[in-house]
XYZ file of C-alpha atoms in Angstrom:
691
model
C 38.894 25.114 88.925
C 40.231 23.180 91.867
C 36.800 22.807 93.502
C 35.417 21.076 90.364
C 37.447 17.921 90.691
C 35.846 16.006 87.797
C 33.729 17.121 84.866
C 33.585 14.528 82.097
C 31.328 12.649 79.664
C 31.309 8.852 79.748
C 29.459 7.061 76.949
C 27.722 3.745 77.485
C 29.256 2.448 74.260
C 32.645 0.788 74.554
C 33.867 2.742 71.528
C 33.028 6.153 70.137
C 31.787 4.524 66.911
C 27.979 4.877 66.854
C 25.536 3.898 64.100
C 22.938 6.383 62.906
C 19.391 5.518 63.907
C 20.487 4.216 67.325
C 20.447 5.823 70.768
C 23.499 7.734 71.963
C 23.505 7.423 75.742
C 25.953 8.099 78.523
C 26.538 9.862 81.827
C 27.778 13.289 82.771
C 30.121 12.740 85.717
C 30.685 15.632 88.142
C 32.755 15.596 91.342
C 32.580 18.604 93.708
C 34.790 19.224 96.713
C 32.937 22.318 97.977
C 29.397 23.677 97.575
C 29.072 25.456 94.227
C 26.170 27.320 92.650
C 25.612 25.945 89.134
C 23.283 28.115 87.113
C 23.021 26.105 83.906
C 24.033 22.572 83.019
C 23.547 21.523 79.397
C 24.458 18.372 77.478
C 24.309 18.665 73.691
C 25.022 16.640 70.583
C 25.868 18.579 67.434
C 27.106 17.752 63.986
C 28.213 19.836 61.057
C 29.671 19.441 57.590
C 32.256 21.970 56.465
C 34.412 22.494 53.384
C 37.134 25.142 53.122
C 40.094 25.961 50.880
C 41.819 28.882 49.151
C 42.100 28.994 45.384
C 45.778 29.493 44.541
C 45.027 31.285 41.263
C 42.232 33.696 42.156
C 42.991 33.699 45.916
C 39.266 33.350 46.587
C 38.312 31.830 49.913
C 35.777 29.039 49.600
C 34.065 28.186 52.863
C 30.706 26.431 53.357
C 29.104 25.065 56.508
C 26.071 22.785 56.650
C 24.603 21.967 60.105
C 23.432 18.368 60.448
C 22.020 17.888 63.960
C 21.723 20.001 67.094
C 20.240 18.272 70.150
C 20.324 19.791 73.636
C 19.031 18.718 77.011
C 18.948 20.670 80.281
C 20.162 18.885 83.410
C 19.932 19.746 87.114
C 21.923 18.845 90.213
C 19.375 20.313 92.623
C 15.719 21.198 92.528
C 14.709 22.550 89.144
C 14.746 26.327 88.913
C 16.730 27.033 92.091
C 20.198 28.528 92.394
C 21.038 26.939 95.716
C 24.601 25.672 96.121
C 25.155 22.062 95.177
C 26.518 19.985 98.009
C 29.940 18.343 97.613
C 29.961 14.814 96.266
C 30.092 12.673 93.148
C 27.222 12.997 90.671
C 26.353 10.922 87.610
C 23.600 12.323 85.384
C 22.310 10.035 82.596
C 21.422 11.394 79.166
C 20.449 9.989 75.790
C 19.801 11.228 72.260
C 17.883 9.327 69.578
C 19.829 9.786 66.364
C 18.138 10.136 62.963
C 18.150 7.081 60.728
C 20.512 8.623 58.161
C 23.451 10.811 59.151
C 26.524 11.387 56.974
C 29.412 9.321 58.293
C 32.189 11.095 60.172
C 34.998 12.110 57.856
C 38.154 14.223 58.010
C 40.289 15.357 55.069
C 42.318 18.277 53.774
C 39.422 20.184 52.199
C 36.701 19.518 54.738
C 35.234 17.371 57.456
C 32.037 15.848 58.824
C 32.253 16.057 62.595
C 29.963 15.128 65.485
C 30.599 16.273 69.052
C 28.885 15.482 72.326
C 29.676 18.232 74.823
C 28.546 19.501 78.201
C 28.734 23.026 79.611
C 28.397 24.114 83.218
C 27.932 27.752 84.217
C 29.243 28.571 87.703
C 27.358 31.492 89.245
C 29.146 34.105 91.401
C 28.757 33.532 95.121
C 30.320 32.399 98.384
C 31.935 28.976 98.677
C 33.042 27.119 101.777
C 36.679 27.946 101.054
C 35.949 31.625 101.760
C 36.846 32.457 98.169
C 34.458 34.734 96.376
C 33.599 34.239 92.721
C 32.944 37.675 91.235
C 31.792 36.625 87.751
C 30.252 33.662 85.979
C 32.583 31.013 84.722
C 31.774 28.438 82.090
C 33.340 25.014 81.946
C 33.069 22.833 78.896
C 34.002 19.267 78.103
C 33.491 17.644 74.715
C 33.974 14.248 73.166
C 34.103 13.633 69.437
C 31.772 10.879 68.245
C 32.444 8.696 65.223
C 29.069 8.330 63.469
C 28.523 5.647 60.835
C 25.631 6.100 58.430
C 23.164 3.221 58.107
C 23.612 2.290 54.443
C 21.972 -1.028 53.634
C 22.274 -3.151 50.541
C 18.719 -2.236 49.518
C 19.532 1.487 49.838
C 22.088 1.042 47.055
C 19.781 -1.056 44.878
C 18.856 1.881 42.651
C 22.463 2.001 41.484
C 21.941 -1.335 39.755
C 25.104 -2.971 41.147
C 23.540 -5.820 43.111
C 24.306 -8.142 40.240
C 27.470 -9.102 38.343
C 29.235 -5.977 37.070
C 32.230 -5.573 34.839
C 34.343 -3.037 32.964
C 36.491 -3.656 29.916
C 38.689 -1.540 27.665
C 41.237 -1.874 24.874
C 44.389 0.285 25.168
C 46.779 1.153 22.337
C 50.475 1.037 23.288
C 52.660 3.684 21.659
C 56.433 3.803 21.941
C 59.242 5.329 19.897
C 56.744 7.308 17.813
C 54.897 4.220 16.609
C 52.250 1.794 17.774
C 53.456 -1.312 19.560
C 50.130 -3.116 19.753
C 47.357 -3.122 22.297
C 46.357 -4.549 25.658
C 42.808 -5.710 26.392
C 41.735 -5.652 30.042
C 38.572 -6.708 31.871
C 37.475 -6.509 35.526
C 34.508 -8.610 36.642
C 32.790 -8.743 40.041
C 30.009 -11.054 41.178
C 28.275 -8.011 42.674
C 28.949 -4.314 42.936
C 27.925 -3.719 46.569
C 30.105 -4.812 49.494
C 30.065 -4.591 53.262
C 32.628 -2.778 55.389
C 35.321 -5.318 56.245
C 34.554 -7.565 53.266
C 37.115 -8.941 50.870
C 36.560 -8.012 47.239
C 37.263 -10.887 44.875
C 37.903 -9.410 41.435
C 38.452 -11.490 38.334
C 40.949 -9.940 35.930
C 41.414 -10.899 32.306
C 44.356 -9.291 30.492
C 45.415 -10.054 26.934
C 48.721 -8.738 25.615
C 48.394 -8.130 21.869
C 51.617 -6.097 21.595
C 54.786 -7.095 19.745
C 57.061 -7.009 22.744
C 56.798 -7.861 26.392
C 56.185 -4.786 28.558
C 58.768 -4.250 31.253
C 56.303 -2.709 33.667
C 53.870 -4.260 36.125
C 50.218 -3.359 36.564
C 48.363 -2.652 39.797
C 44.763 -2.970 40.962
C 43.739 -0.259 43.437
C 40.777 0.067 45.776
C 40.187 3.824 45.897
C 38.113 6.101 48.078
C 37.176 9.279 46.245
C 35.955 12.265 48.271
C 34.181 15.054 46.389
C 34.055 18.489 48.064
C 31.829 21.418 47.141
C 31.994 24.935 48.590
C 30.757 28.446 47.932
C 33.014 31.486 47.915
C 33.153 33.732 50.957
C 30.539 36.098 49.486
C 28.529 33.333 47.815
C 29.153 34.551 44.264
C 31.021 31.528 42.901
C 31.415 27.860 43.734
C 34.258 25.414 43.442
C 34.916 21.682 43.728
C 37.828 19.630 44.965
C 38.583 15.910 44.847
C 40.791 13.766 47.066
C 41.666 10.163 46.295
C 42.853 7.737 48.966
C 44.224 4.249 48.323
C 42.617 1.693 50.651
C 44.308 -1.416 49.252
C 46.468 -2.375 46.284
C 47.581 -5.553 44.535
C 50.494 -5.768 42.079
C 50.313 -7.981 38.988
C 52.624 -8.976 36.156
C 51.528 -8.280 32.589
C 51.380 -11.363 30.326
C 53.799 -12.181 27.521
C 53.027 -11.006 23.967
C 50.087 -12.922 22.542
C 49.132 -14.449 25.909
C 45.871 -14.048 27.779
C 45.772 -14.556 31.540
C 42.883 -14.762 33.983
C 43.462 -14.420 37.697
C 41.516 -13.648 40.856
C 42.706 -10.742 42.972
C 41.642 -10.057 46.555
C 41.331 -6.548 47.983
C 40.337 -5.919 51.589
C 37.998 -3.129 52.721
C 39.267 -1.740 56.073
C 36.935 -1.904 59.057
C 37.010 1.864 59.631
C 35.943 2.663 56.063
C 32.988 5.008 55.672
C 30.057 3.674 53.592
C 29.059 5.234 50.293
C 27.260 8.547 50.670
C 23.511 8.501 50.109
C 22.837 12.226 50.260
C 25.497 14.796 51.160
C 25.348 18.415 49.946
C 29.009 19.338 50.543
C 31.016 16.105 50.887
C 30.311 12.917 48.989
C 32.193 9.626 49.238
C 32.329 7.049 46.487
C 34.486 4.026 45.748
C 35.979 2.435 42.673
C 38.432 -0.173 41.477
C 41.216 1.088 39.210
C 43.409 -1.141 37.090
C 46.541 0.874 36.299
C 48.472 -0.461 33.299
C 50.847 2.505 33.132
C 51.210 5.178 30.432
C 47.807 6.648 31.425
C 46.076 3.346 30.662
C 43.495 3.024 33.431
C 40.351 0.918 33.722
C 37.761 2.130 36.260
C 34.925 0.086 37.813
C 32.642 1.907 40.323
C 31.469 -0.017 43.396
C 29.487 0.796 46.539
C 30.110 0.006 50.186
C 27.304 -0.564 52.690
C 27.592 -0.437 56.463
C 25.043 -3.138 57.326
C 23.430 -5.913 55.348
C 20.068 -6.235 57.087
C 17.873 -3.855 58.988
C 17.064 -5.854 62.097
C 15.252 -3.013 63.923
C 12.815 -2.796 61.022
C 12.016 -6.472 61.488
C 11.234 -6.080 65.157
C 9.176 -2.964 64.477
C 7.176 -4.888 61.904
C 6.642 -7.755 64.331
C 5.590 -5.331 67.034
C 3.077 -3.634 64.774
C 1.535 -6.992 63.934
C -0.219 -8.115 60.806
C -3.118 -5.959 59.651
C -4.836 -7.811 56.840
C -7.048 -4.917 55.755
C -4.063 -2.601 55.221
C -2.110 -5.176 53.201
C -4.360 -5.707 50.183
C -6.341 -3.212 48.158
C -10.034 -3.766 47.552
C -9.324 -4.682 43.920
C -6.807 -7.348 44.965
C -9.202 -8.710 47.570
C -11.984 -8.890 44.996
C -9.715 -10.913 42.701
C -8.572 -13.305 45.433
C -12.106 -13.687 46.820
C -13.712 -14.013 43.390
C -15.629 -17.134 44.420
C -16.521 -15.986 47.924
C -20.035 -15.185 49.080
C -20.685 -12.564 50.309
C -18.120 -10.357 48.537
C -15.085 -9.218 50.561
C -16.467 -5.713 51.033
C -19.643 -6.422 52.933
C -19.436 -4.373 56.120
C -21.383 -1.156 56.468
C -18.171 0.783 57.126
C -16.529 -0.531 53.941
C -19.565 0.204 51.805
C -19.844 3.702 53.247
C -16.149 4.448 52.726
C -16.341 3.163 49.158
C -19.351 5.348 48.345
C -17.808 8.473 49.884
C -14.443 7.849 48.189
C -16.012 7.447 44.745
C -18.121 10.574 45.196
C -15.185 12.584 46.522
C -12.914 11.542 43.656
C -15.542 12.232 41.003
C -15.959 15.799 42.276
C -12.359 16.718 43.140
C -10.225 14.725 40.692
C -9.845 17.456 38.108
C -8.957 20.243 40.542
C -6.863 18.512 43.208
C -4.896 15.923 41.224
C -2.376 16.162 38.439
C -3.268 14.036 35.442
C -0.297 12.804 33.465
C 2.399 10.195 33.168
C 4.188 11.570 36.247
C 1.057 11.264 38.351
C 1.089 12.182 42.020
C -1.717 12.751 44.485
C -1.262 16.437 45.262
C -4.404 17.010 47.266
C -3.862 17.087 51.004
C -5.716 14.847 53.386
C -9.090 16.538 53.924
C -10.717 16.968 57.296
C -13.904 14.900 57.430
C -14.757 15.792 61.044
C -14.941 12.115 62.038
C -12.946 9.837 64.300
C -9.285 9.460 63.387
C -9.396 5.705 62.691
C -12.312 6.017 60.276
C -10.756 9.105 58.710
C -7.538 7.193 57.920
C -9.498 4.306 56.378
C -11.522 6.706 54.269
C -8.389 8.478 53.064
C -6.885 5.138 51.979
C -10.043 4.417 49.978
C -9.818 7.836 48.331
C -6.194 7.285 47.308
C -7.083 3.876 45.885
C -9.949 5.372 43.884
C -7.722 8.146 42.534
C -5.063 5.657 41.430
C -7.647 3.444 39.720
C -9.210 6.394 37.925
C -5.809 7.661 36.851
C -4.835 4.258 35.435
C -8.033 3.978 33.406
C -7.732 7.488 31.973
C -4.142 6.832 30.907
C -5.328 3.633 29.261
C -7.932 5.541 27.226
C -5.363 8.220 26.395
C -3.262 5.570 24.619
C -5.830 5.682 21.782
C -4.820 9.264 20.924
C -1.381 8.643 19.463
C -1.415 11.810 17.338
C -2.238 14.322 20.088
C -0.278 15.871 22.923
C -0.887 14.109 26.208
C -1.991 17.279 28.010
C -4.612 18.004 25.340
C -5.999 14.485 25.648
C -6.235 14.742 29.421
C -8.179 17.991 29.181
C -10.675 16.398 26.806
C -11.172 13.277 28.925
C -11.774 15.211 32.141
C -15.291 16.127 30.986
C -16.330 12.456 31.194
C -15.325 11.945 34.854
C -18.949 12.071 35.944
C -19.811 9.147 33.645
C -17.461 6.690 35.360
C -19.148 3.497 36.589
C -17.585 1.313 39.291
C -17.736 -2.421 39.843
C -19.724 -3.730 42.743
C -17.789 -4.584 45.884
C -14.416 -2.978 45.114
C -12.654 0.100 43.793
C -12.409 -0.790 40.094
C -13.741 0.984 37.025
C -16.441 -0.947 35.157
C -15.046 -0.179 31.729
C -17.841 -1.528 29.530
C -20.606 0.314 31.393
C -18.471 3.449 31.487
C -17.842 3.358 27.735
C -21.543 2.849 27.028
C -22.377 5.821 29.244
C -19.798 8.000 27.470
C -21.071 6.979 24.035
C -24.627 7.995 24.930
C -23.609 11.539 25.883
C -24.062 14.469 23.534
C -20.553 15.823 24.169
C -18.730 12.904 22.542
C -17.432 13.373 19.015
C -17.916 10.593 16.401
C -14.179 10.053 16.074
C -13.741 9.317 19.792
C -16.800 7.052 19.689
C -15.262 5.049 16.835
C -11.997 4.716 18.767
C -13.881 3.322 21.761
C -15.791 0.908 19.502
C -12.488 -0.422 18.182
C -10.755 -0.701 21.564
C -13.645 -2.543 23.233
C -14.644 -4.638 20.186
C -18.189 -3.236 20.052
C -18.876 -4.632 16.602
C -22.596 -3.948 16.691
C -21.930 -0.228 17.221
C -20.210 0.192 13.840
C -23.638 0.343 12.207
C -24.254 3.683 13.932
C -21.521 5.328 11.835
C -22.066 5.986 8.143
C -19.813 4.389 5.551
C -18.763 7.785 4.200
C -17.577 8.950 7.604
C -15.717 5.660 8.090
C -13.905 6.274 4.807
C -12.962 9.716 6.035
C -11.682 8.313 9.330
C -9.554 5.804 7.442
C -7.482 8.663 6.060
C -7.595 11.038 9.055
C -6.839 8.672 11.942
C -3.127 8.145 12.658
C -1.260 4.989 11.754
C -2.096 2.452 14.432
C -2.448 -1.375 14.419
C -5.876 -1.113 16.059
C -7.353 1.058 13.313
C -5.563 -0.825 10.522
C -7.184 -4.045 11.681
C -10.720 -2.724 11.959
C -10.675 -0.834 8.658
C -9.438 -4.006 6.958
C -12.260 -5.976 8.578
C -14.977 -3.438 7.758
C -14.069 -2.630 4.158
C -12.491 -5.853 2.923
C -13.613 -8.995 4.671
C -14.554 -10.297 8.095
C -12.862 -13.602 7.351
C -9.477 -12.075 8.091
C -8.571 -14.742 10.662
C -8.526 -17.552 8.100
C -6.326 -15.860 5.509
C -2.901 -17.360 4.878
C -1.135 -14.193 3.711
C 1.713 -13.157 5.995
C 0.725 -9.473 5.987
C -2.820 -10.299 7.042
C -1.648 -12.634 9.786
C 0.731 -9.963 11.065
C -2.168 -7.497 11.081
C -4.092 -9.755 13.460
C -1.016 -10.491 15.555
C -0.141 -6.806 15.967
C -3.570 -5.781 17.196
C -3.690 -8.754 19.570
C -0.283 -7.839 21.022
C -1.358 -4.212 21.406
C -4.494 -5.274 23.286
C -2.385 -7.473 25.596
C 0.043 -4.749 26.616
C -2.574 -2.007 27.019
C -5.046 -4.070 29.044
C -8.087 -4.182 26.732
C -9.454 -7.527 27.844
C -12.661 -7.251 25.776
C -10.679 -6.919 22.551
C -8.365 -9.720 23.678
C -11.318 -12.076 24.215
C -12.818 -11.102 20.849
C -9.604 -11.948 19.007
C -8.853 -15.092 21.020
C -12.120 -16.728 20.041
C -11.379 -16.198 16.330
C -7.617 -16.725 15.966
C -6.238 -20.109 14.957
C -3.605 -22.091 16.842
C -0.576 -20.776 14.945
C -1.617 -17.146 15.384
C -2.121 -17.626 19.111
C 1.291 -19.228 19.557
C 3.010 -16.455 17.623
C 1.191 -13.687 19.498
C 1.155 -15.096 23.040
C 4.098 -17.392 23.549
C 6.635 -15.122 21.863
C 5.604 -12.116 23.982
C 4.855 -14.006 27.199
C 8.152 -13.318 28.982
C 7.952 -9.595 28.359
C 4.258 -9.543 29.234
C 4.952 -11.223 32.585
C 7.816 -8.875 33.478
C 5.592 -5.819 32.967
C 3.340 -7.055 35.820
C 0.421 -4.896 34.675
C -3.041 -5.479 33.219
C -4.163 -8.129 35.674
C -7.472 -8.908 33.958
C -5.783 -9.617 30.613
C -3.138 -11.749 32.307
C -5.775 -13.731 34.212
C -7.722 -14.430 31.010
C -4.690 -15.447 28.942
C -3.134 -17.506 31.736
C -6.332 -19.513 32.131
C -6.682 -20.095 28.386
C -3.025 -20.894 27.717
C -2.723 -23.307 30.639
C -5.683 -25.226 29.244
C -3.767 -25.661 25.983
C -0.193 -26.228 27.199
C 0.209 -25.829 30.946
C 3.753 -27.223 31.093
C 5.211 -24.703 28.665
C 3.409 -21.661 30.078
C 4.223 -22.512 33.703
C 7.858 -23.174 32.856
C 8.215 -19.841 31.044
C 6.449 -17.877 33.795
C 8.438 -19.450 36.634
C 11.715 -18.884 34.780
C 10.755 -15.245 34.198
C 10.076 -14.728 37.913
C 13.332 -16.255 39.161
C 15.293 -14.423 36.471
C 13.787 -11.138 37.647
C 14.701 -11.882 41.268
C 18.250 -12.786 40.300
C 18.840 -9.689 38.188
C 16.854 -7.010 40.016
C 16.641 -8.310 43.573
C 13.733 -9.367 45.752
C 12.149 -5.919 45.801
C 11.398 -6.003 42.074
C 10.663 -9.716 42.205
C 8.146 -9.306 45.031
C 5.950 -7.065 42.870
C 5.979 -9.658 40.099
C 5.286 -12.458 42.596
C 2.255 -10.639 44.010
C 0.975 -10.020 40.480
C 1.314 -13.697 39.519
C -0.302 -14.992 42.707
C -3.249 -12.605 42.470
C -3.997 -12.922 38.750
C -2.582 -16.323 37.793
C -4.634 -19.474 37.391
C -4.663 -22.212 40.031
C -2.223 -24.396 38.079
C 0.348 -21.617 37.754
C 0.062 -20.655 41.434
C 0.624 -24.224 42.610
C 3.634 -24.830 40.368
C 5.200 -21.466 41.150
C 4.853 -22.142 44.867
C 6.475 -25.583 44.610
C 9.316 -24.485 42.310
C 12.880 -24.971 43.593
C 11.823 -26.548 46.862
C 9.310 -23.869 47.900
C 11.757 -21.059 47.150
C 8.881 -18.556 47.060
C 7.927 -19.201 50.686
C 11.577 -19.218 51.735
C 12.137 -15.783 50.157
C 8.970 -14.302 51.662
C 9.950 -15.431 55.152
C 13.566 -14.383 54.693
C 12.534 -10.810 53.823
C 9.704 -10.693 56.424
C 7.117 -9.614 53.866
C 3.689 -9.624 55.564
C 1.798 -8.635 52.436
C 3.177 -11.459 50.308
C 2.571 -13.968 53.072
C -1.074 -12.906 53.250
C -1.369 -13.297 49.470
C 0.161 -16.771 49.750
C -2.406 -17.747 52.369
C -5.240 -16.676 50.074
C -3.753 -18.094 46.856
C -2.366 -21.473 47.906
C -4.384 -24.362 49.293
C -3.992 -24.949 53.059
C -2.617 -28.469 52.521
C 0.069 -27.251 50.136
C 1.042 -24.407 52.463
C 1.207 -26.784 55.436
C 3.445 -29.145 53.487
C 5.830 -26.322 52.594
C 5.999 -25.076 56.184
C 6.776 -28.519 57.552
C 9.492 -28.942 54.922
C 11.195 -25.606 55.599
C 10.579 -25.400 59.341
C 13.911 -27.027 60.395
C 15.785 -24.417 58.346
C 14.104 -21.324 59.832
C 16.170 -18.974 61.972
C 14.890 -17.544 65.232
C 13.820 -14.305 63.555
C 11.989 -16.187 60.801
C 10.289 -18.298 63.443
C 9.105 -15.117 65.192
C 7.807 -13.857 61.866
C 5.606 -16.941 61.571
C 4.344 -16.574 65.101
C 3.198 -13.048 64.275
C 1.908 -13.524 60.733
C 0.733 -17.107 60.486
C -2.987 -17.454 61.097
C -3.848 -21.003 60.122
C -0.957 -22.962 61.613
C 0.080 -23.057 65.256
C 3.711 -23.272 66.298
C 4.777 -24.837 69.543
């Protein structure tokens, strides 16, 4: 239309490449030469995923469409709701759309595409214009601009794949020629890590050994491949089909070694800047990447890798800094009770905290059986109830309820470990009748196990067999007199094979001096029950055995299993007891083993897994272990906490480490802090002032 001189979309971004989770903004530019009545002016941002192809054998048409986003905004050139003609002139209307955090990256291929479009439509109403021309019907004008969206795929998003550590692939290939074997070729690809950033250079180490009788005349190649997987339903939705396209992003050519030789060489492959990251969740189109070593004659070695789009999530940092540091939301009441064990009054002393604790315990005791699923795959299914109170107090109360449910669930699963011969669901149904007998420790959400067991034993509903199992697990030696010898003999043959019951039957019927025997079988009997008590968190039984075992038994039972026990990061009370006792005997060895276990976990599994272990060690470890762990490798613990902006761990450090030691570490690392890390300290640090 000659009177609509300009109708275009101009984005504020210099390129059409936009990251998911950001703001897509721009201007709708309109230039009019005459007055025009515009009825509707809409700017929209849409995205869809589509796969389509025709099967050459069955001639079925496979076509599937999956909408991704659909944002629209209404715009006006005159007063809202009027159809008055718009005066001639140049108009620039701003617009913006906040994109979701995760959007599949734009992609185009033979069997499908992922496409995002920002478009604007203008509806011209019929009416008189200044050029004396009459528009008899509505006309619609449309302008669109395709947007290249890049999904926000971080390194930590790909951590579940397990490739953020050295990865490798190796294979041995048999060479066959002239109807007989000519030997074999052994090949290996090794990478320092399996996750890379767009634009990175992949440094692959190749090791090839030629064990054939003759030198191959061919050359081998290392490919960086992009593999696109397509899925579609038939036109009537009765069948489905898949297609795969492979694209070579980079290739390096190598020469095979001479017969009997083994060569090692480093090969570089470059990831192009416009490469899409690995798909996190895509129903129709999925992208994945791999390295392929092609030795010819169908001898191929494949090593999967992943590609991320960004390495750090800077917006998350600034959001965390903006939200501030809420100490009460960081630590649970059980963790606070452990860290404030020597404080007076106890950490939960306010009227609000005491009230929330009482209501949470009462609510859980009444509703646990009906609203929660009890089992190994536990999840809190009950919805947040309406307490008819202010929102802030309601949220605090709901957090207390969730903490109480988790604590109760953990204790019931611990008791269920005694029933090794029964189905887990049957055990849970039996234990639910004792929910009302649960006793809680003062000042926190934690089950008082000894008082709870005594209350359960005194009930009429408990069977003698379950009572005997509780006596064994909690080392209630004086309670064995309540059970007749004849019934104990019967239990010896009816109870399942278990180190706990083997130990106690040996003690009851043979001799109580079992700890001083020199026989290997007897010593293993004591060691097995002690190890079982360690891993299942029965601190009362652990203390009972510790006071009676000799030095050699303790070393065999504790030191040998210490690395595995630390990596589990469970059973805090048992860990606290053993750490205190072992450090009194040999603090250098125990601290060295624990610190090595922590840094090994961080190196192999990343900081996310290591942070859980670090919090466990700082909360439940003894003072000697905390101090040495904090000082290890030049205060590497503090450096990692600040680097990952972890408010919770920093709060635990403040409560676990002495102020002088923390001040010394901060002064040592302060010159090496970046601006973002410095801002983290300004927000989170309570005891030290930065200038």
